[in-house]
Amino acid sequence: DTGVSQDPRHKITKRGQNVTFRCDPISEHNRLYWYRQTLGQGPEFLTYFQNEAQLEKSRLLSDRFSAERPKGSFSTLEIQRTEQGDSAMYLCASSLSGRRGAGELFFGEGSRLTVL
Amino acid sequence: GESVGLHLPTLSVQEGDNSIINCAYSNSASDYFIWYKQESGKGPQFIIDIRSNMDKRQGQRVTVLLNKTVKHLSLQIAATQPGDSAVYFCAENPQAAGNKLTFGGGTRVLVKP
C-alpha cells in the first residue's frame, strides 16, 4: 500500500497524558498536512510542512500541540497534557508541490483520539 | 441512531437516480475547489476538482459545477449506487491562504436500494 499511513488508528488516553501520532506520506510528496476533524464537521487545518519546514500553523494549534517532520519524510503530531476537548480524528494528508495552491490532498485513514 | 452533535444535512436518493449536492463558499478570492467523499471510519477521498477559470468539469459519473457569481459549487452524481453512500465535503483554496484547503460542513448521502 503506497498511500498515506497513520499510526495508531485509535488511541484512548486519560486527561493529562501525552499522545503522539505518526504519519507516513506518499513517498514522493513533499507537502504534508495535519487536520483535525470532530464528529459531523469537515476537517480543520492544523499545520503544514513543505519538506522539513513547518510553513504554517493554525490558531487551533495551542502550545500543547507540536508537529515535526525532521527529515522531510514522516511526521509526528504530539499533544501534551491532553484535554477532553482534544478528542477528535487527526488526519494527515500529503501532496506534491508544483502548481500554485494546495492541489489535490491525499488523506490517510486518520488517528482517532479519545480523551477520558 | 445518529450521535448527538451529528447534524449533517442528509440527501436520501433512490439507487439509480441522480444526486445533486450543493455547497456555498464565502471567499470570493478562492480559485480552486475540490469535492471529497468520506466513508465511515475512513479519511476523505478525492473525487473531482475545478479551478475558477472553469464553470464545469466532468469525471466518471460525476460533474462539478461552479457559479462564481453566487459563490456556489455543486456535485452531480449520475446513476447513484449504494457505494456512493458517504459524507461529501467541498473544499476551497483561497488565493491568500497559501497551500491549504478550507472544508465546508459536509452533506450525508444515503442511497436507498
mmCIF file of N, CA and C in Angstrom, chain A residues 5-61:
data_model
loop_
_atom_site.group_PDB
_atom_site.id
_atom_site.type_symbol
_atom_site.label_atom_id
_atom_site.label_comp_id
_atom_site.label_asym_id
_atom_site.label_seq_id
_atom_site.Cartn_x
_atom_site.Cartn_y
_atom_site.Cartn_z
ATOM 1 N N SER A 5 -0.158 6.662 5.392
ATOM 2 C CA SER A 5 -0.475 5.783 6.520
ATOM 3 C C SER A 5 -0.299 6.522 7.836
ATOM 4 N N GLN A 6 -1.190 6.210 8.758
ATOM 5 C CA GLN A 6 -1.177 6.861 10.058
ATOM 6 C C GLN A 6 -1.194 5.806 11.159
ATOM 7 N N ASP A 7 -0.538 6.150 12.262
ATOM 8 C CA ASP A 7 -0.448 5.213 13.373
ATOM 9 C C ASP A 7 -0.390 5.979 14.696
ATOM 10 N N PRO A 8 -1.118 5.535 15.724
ATOM 11 C CA PRO A 8 -2.083 4.442 15.699
ATOM 12 C C PRO A 8 -3.407 4.878 15.077
ATOM 13 N N ARG A 9 -4.253 3.943 14.754
ATOM 14 C CA ARG A 9 -5.560 4.280 14.208
ATOM 15 C C ARG A 9 -6.507 4.751 15.317
ATOM 16 N N HIS A 10 -6.311 4.199 16.493
ATOM 17 C CA HIS A 10 -7.157 4.583 17.627
ATOM 18 C C HIS A 10 -6.278 4.736 18.858
ATOM 19 N N LYS A 11 -6.587 5.754 19.656
ATOM 20 C CA LYS A 11 -5.855 5.965 20.900
ATOM 21 C C LYS A 11 -6.834 6.450 21.955
ATOM 22 N N ILE A 12 -6.883 5.729 23.066
ATOM 23 C CA ILE A 12 -7.691 6.152 24.203
ATOM 24 C C ILE A 12 -6.727 6.507 25.320
ATOM 25 N N THR A 13 -6.882 7.679 25.886
ATOM 26 C CA THR A 13 -5.961 8.118 26.910
ATOM 27 C C THR A 13 -6.710 8.857 28.007
ATOM 28 N N LYS A 14 -6.073 9.012 29.117
ATOM 29 C CA LYS A 14 -6.666 9.769 30.217
ATOM 30 C C LYS A 14 -6.234 11.224 30.126
ATOM 31 N N ARG A 15 -7.104 12.072 30.566
ATOM 32 C CA ARG A 15 -6.818 13.507 30.575
ATOM 33 C C ARG A 15 -5.494 13.770 31.274
ATOM 34 N N GLY A 16 -4.690 14.633 30.665
ATOM 35 C CA GLY A 16 -3.396 14.969 31.253
ATOM 36 C C GLY A 16 -2.227 14.194 30.684
ATOM 37 N N GLN A 17 -2.521 13.100 29.978
ATOM 38 C CA GLN A 17 -1.440 12.305 29.388
ATOM 39 C C GLN A 17 -1.000 12.924 28.063
ATOM 40 N N ASN A 18 0.188 12.551 27.627
ATOM 41 C CA ASN A 18 0.692 12.983 26.316
ATOM 42 C C ASN A 18 0.445 11.883 25.288
ATOM 43 N N VAL A 19 0.161 12.282 24.065
ATOM 44 C CA VAL A 19 -0.012 11.312 22.987
ATOM 45 C C VAL A 19 0.773 11.784 21.761
ATOM 46 N N THR A 20 1.193 10.833 20.963
ATOM 47 C CA THR A 20 1.914 11.140 19.725
ATOM 48 C C THR A 20 1.343 10.319 18.588
ATOM 49 N N PHE A 21 1.119 10.986 17.463
ATOM 50 C CA PHE A 21 0.645 10.327 16.260
ATOM 51 C C PHE A 21 1.725 10.427 15.187
ATOM 52 N N ARG A 22 1.780 9.389 14.364
ATOM 53 C CA ARG A 22 2.768 9.378 13.296
ATOM 54 C C ARG A 22 2.069 9.330 11.946
ATOM 55 N N CYS A 23 2.640 10.008 10.972
ATOM 56 C CA CYS A 23 2.127 9.981 9.608
ATOM 57 C C CYS A 23 3.265 9.705 8.641
ATOM 58 N N ASP A 24 3.048 8.733 7.767
ATOM 59 C CA ASP A 24 3.972 8.467 6.662
ATOM 60 C C ASP A 24 3.284 8.860 5.364
ATOM 61 N N PRO A 25 3.753 9.922 4.717
ATOM 62 C CA PRO A 25 3.089 10.388 3.494
ATOM 63 C C PRO A 25 3.444 9.510 2.306
ATOM 64 N N ILE A 26 2.803 9.786 1.186
ATOM 65 C CA ILE A 26 3.187 9.153 -0.074
ATOM 66 C C ILE A 26 4.632 9.577 -0.356
ATOM 67 N N SER A 27 5.462 8.627 -0.736
ATOM 68 C CA SER A 27 6.912 8.838 -0.689
ATOM 69 C C SER A 27 7.411 10.019 -1.515
ATOM 70 N N GLU A 28 6.828 10.269 -2.657
ATOM 71 C CA GLU A 28 7.350 11.365 -3.478
ATOM 72 C C GLU A 28 6.731 12.716 -3.154
ATOM 73 N N HIS A 29 5.810 12.751 -2.184
ATOM 74 C CA HIS A 29 5.139 14.004 -1.841
ATOM 75 C C HIS A 29 6.002 14.829 -0.889
ATOM 76 N N ASN A 30 6.156 16.102 -1.191
ATOM 77 C CA ASN A 30 6.976 16.938 -0.322
ATOM 78 C C ASN A 30 6.141 17.788 0.637
ATOM 79 N N ARG A 31 4.836 17.843 0.424
ATOM 80 C CA ARG A 31 3.985 18.609 1.344
ATOM 81 C C ARG A 31 3.229 17.647 2.242
ATOM 82 N N LEU A 32 3.125 18.021 3.514
ATOM 83 C CA LEU A 32 2.422 17.189 4.484
ATOM 84 C C LEU A 32 1.583 18.094 5.366
ATOM 85 N N TYR A 33 0.338 17.690 5.577
ATOM 86 C CA TYR A 33 -0.638 18.485 6.325
ATOM 87 C C TYR A 33 -1.197 17.667 7.489
ATOM 88 N N TRP A 34 -1.531 18.364 8.557
ATOM 89 C CA TRP A 34 -2.312 17.780 9.644
ATOM 90 C C TRP A 34 -3.632 18.552 9.736
ATOM 91 N N TYR A 35 -4.707 17.794 9.815
ATOM 92 C CA TYR A 35 -6.047 18.340 10.006
ATOM 93 C C TYR A 35 -6.681 17.650 11.211
ATOM 94 N N ARG A 36 -7.652 18.313 11.809
ATOM 95 C CA ARG A 36 -8.430 17.716 12.889
ATOM 96 C C ARG A 36 -9.890 17.703 12.454
ATOM 97 N N GLN A 37 -10.572 16.615 12.764
ATOM 98 C CA GLN A 37 -11.980 16.504 12.393
ATOM 99 C C GLN A 37 -12.785 16.010 13.587
ATOM 100 N N THR A 38 -13.797 16.777 13.968
ATOM 101 C CA THR A 38 -14.713 16.349 15.014
ATOM 102 C C THR A 38 -15.988 15.851 14.362
ATOM 103 N N LEU A 39 -16.776 15.136 15.141
ATOM 104 C CA LEU A 39 -17.947 14.438 14.615
ATOM 105 C C LEU A 39 -18.898 15.399 13.910
ATOM 106 N N GLY A 40 -19.221 15.099 12.681
ATOM 107 C CA GLY A 40 -20.184 15.890 11.939
ATOM 108 C C GLY A 40 -19.623 17.144 11.295
ATOM 109 N N GLN A 41 -18.334 17.354 11.433
ATOM 110 C CA GLN A 41 -17.718 18.554 10.872
ATOM 111 C C GLN A 41 -16.715 18.202 9.776
ATOM 112 N N GLY A 42 -16.400 19.189 8.951
ATOM 113 C CA GLY A 42 -15.341 18.991 7.982
ATOM 114 C C GLY A 42 -13.982 19.107 8.648
ATOM 115 N N PRO A 43 -12.955 18.600 8.000
ATOM 116 C CA PRO A 43 -11.607 18.712 8.565
ATOM 117 C C PRO A 43 -11.186 20.169 8.735
ATOM 118 N N GLU A 44 -10.489 20.448 9.840
ATOM 119 C CA GLU A 44 -9.970 21.794 10.116
ATOM 120 C C GLU A 44 -8.447 21.759 10.036
ATOM 121 N N PHE A 45 -7.889 22.698 9.328
ATOM 122 C CA PHE A 45 -6.443 22.762 9.135
ATOM 123 C C PHE A 45 -5.728 23.022 10.465
ATOM 124 N N LEU A 46 -4.649 22.276 10.697
ATOM 125 C CA LEU A 46 -3.814 22.486 11.876
ATOM 126 C C LEU A 46 -2.441 23.043 11.498
ATOM 127 N N THR A 47 -1.747 22.343 10.605
ATOM 128 C CA THR A 47 -0.399 22.771 10.249
ATOM 129 C C THR A 47 0.029 22.110 8.950
ATOM 130 N N TYR A 48 1.122 22.628 8.380
ATOM 131 C CA TYR A 48 1.558 22.166 7.062
ATOM 132 C C TYR A 48 3.068 22.295 6.946
ATOM 133 N N PHE A 49 3.664 21.279 6.330
ATOM 134 C CA PHE A 49 5.107 21.244 6.090
ATOM 135 C C PHE A 49 5.369 21.187 4.591
ATOM 136 N N GLN A 50 6.413 21.870 4.195
ATOM 137 C CA GLN A 50 6.977 21.631 2.875
ATOM 138 C C GLN A 50 8.383 21.106 3.126
ATOM 139 N N ASN A 51 8.620 19.864 2.725
ATOM 140 C CA ASN A 51 9.839 19.150 3.129
ATOM 141 C C ASN A 51 9.899 19.159 4.660
ATOM 142 N N GLU A 52 11.002 19.594 5.254
ATOM 143 C CA GLU A 52 11.081 19.553 6.718
ATOM 144 C C GLU A 52 10.641 20.866 7.359
ATOM 145 N N ALA A 53 10.345 21.863 6.570
ATOM 146 C CA ALA A 53 9.995 23.182 7.101
ATOM 147 C C ALA A 53 8.503 23.279 7.415
ATOM 148 N N GLN A 54 8.206 23.672 8.648
ATOM 149 C CA GLN A 54 6.810 23.897 9.036
ATOM 150 C C GLN A 54 6.452 25.315 8.617
ATOM 151 N N LEU A 55 5.632 25.457 7.597
ATOM 152 C CA LEU A 55 5.395 26.756 6.986
ATOM 153 C C LEU A 55 4.194 27.497 7.556
ATOM 154 N N GLU A 56 3.266 26.769 8.132
ATOM 155 C CA GLU A 56 2.070 27.443 8.619
ATOM 156 C C GLU A 56 1.456 26.655 9.767
ATOM 157 N N LYS A 57 0.945 27.381 10.740
ATOM 158 C CA LYS A 57 0.251 26.773 11.879
ATOM 159 C C LYS A 57 -1.050 27.513 12.108
ATOM 160 N N SER A 58 -2.100 26.759 12.379
ATOM 161 C CA SER A 58 -3.390 27.349 12.672
ATOM 162 C C SER A 58 -3.427 27.845 14.107
ATOM 163 N N ARG A 59 -4.320 28.807 14.336
ATOM 164 C CA ARG A 59 -4.543 29.247 15.720
ATOM 165 C C ARG A 59 -5.144 28.124 16.569
ATOM 166 N N LEU A 60 -5.705 27.107 15.914
ATOM 167 C CA LEU A 60 -6.231 25.965 16.659
ATOM 168 C C LEU A 60 -5.120 25.204 17.376
ATOM 169 N N LEU A 61 -3.907 25.353 16.881
ATOM 170 C CA LEU A 61 -2.779 24.599 17.416
ATOM 171 C C LEU A 61 -2.234 25.327 18.643
#
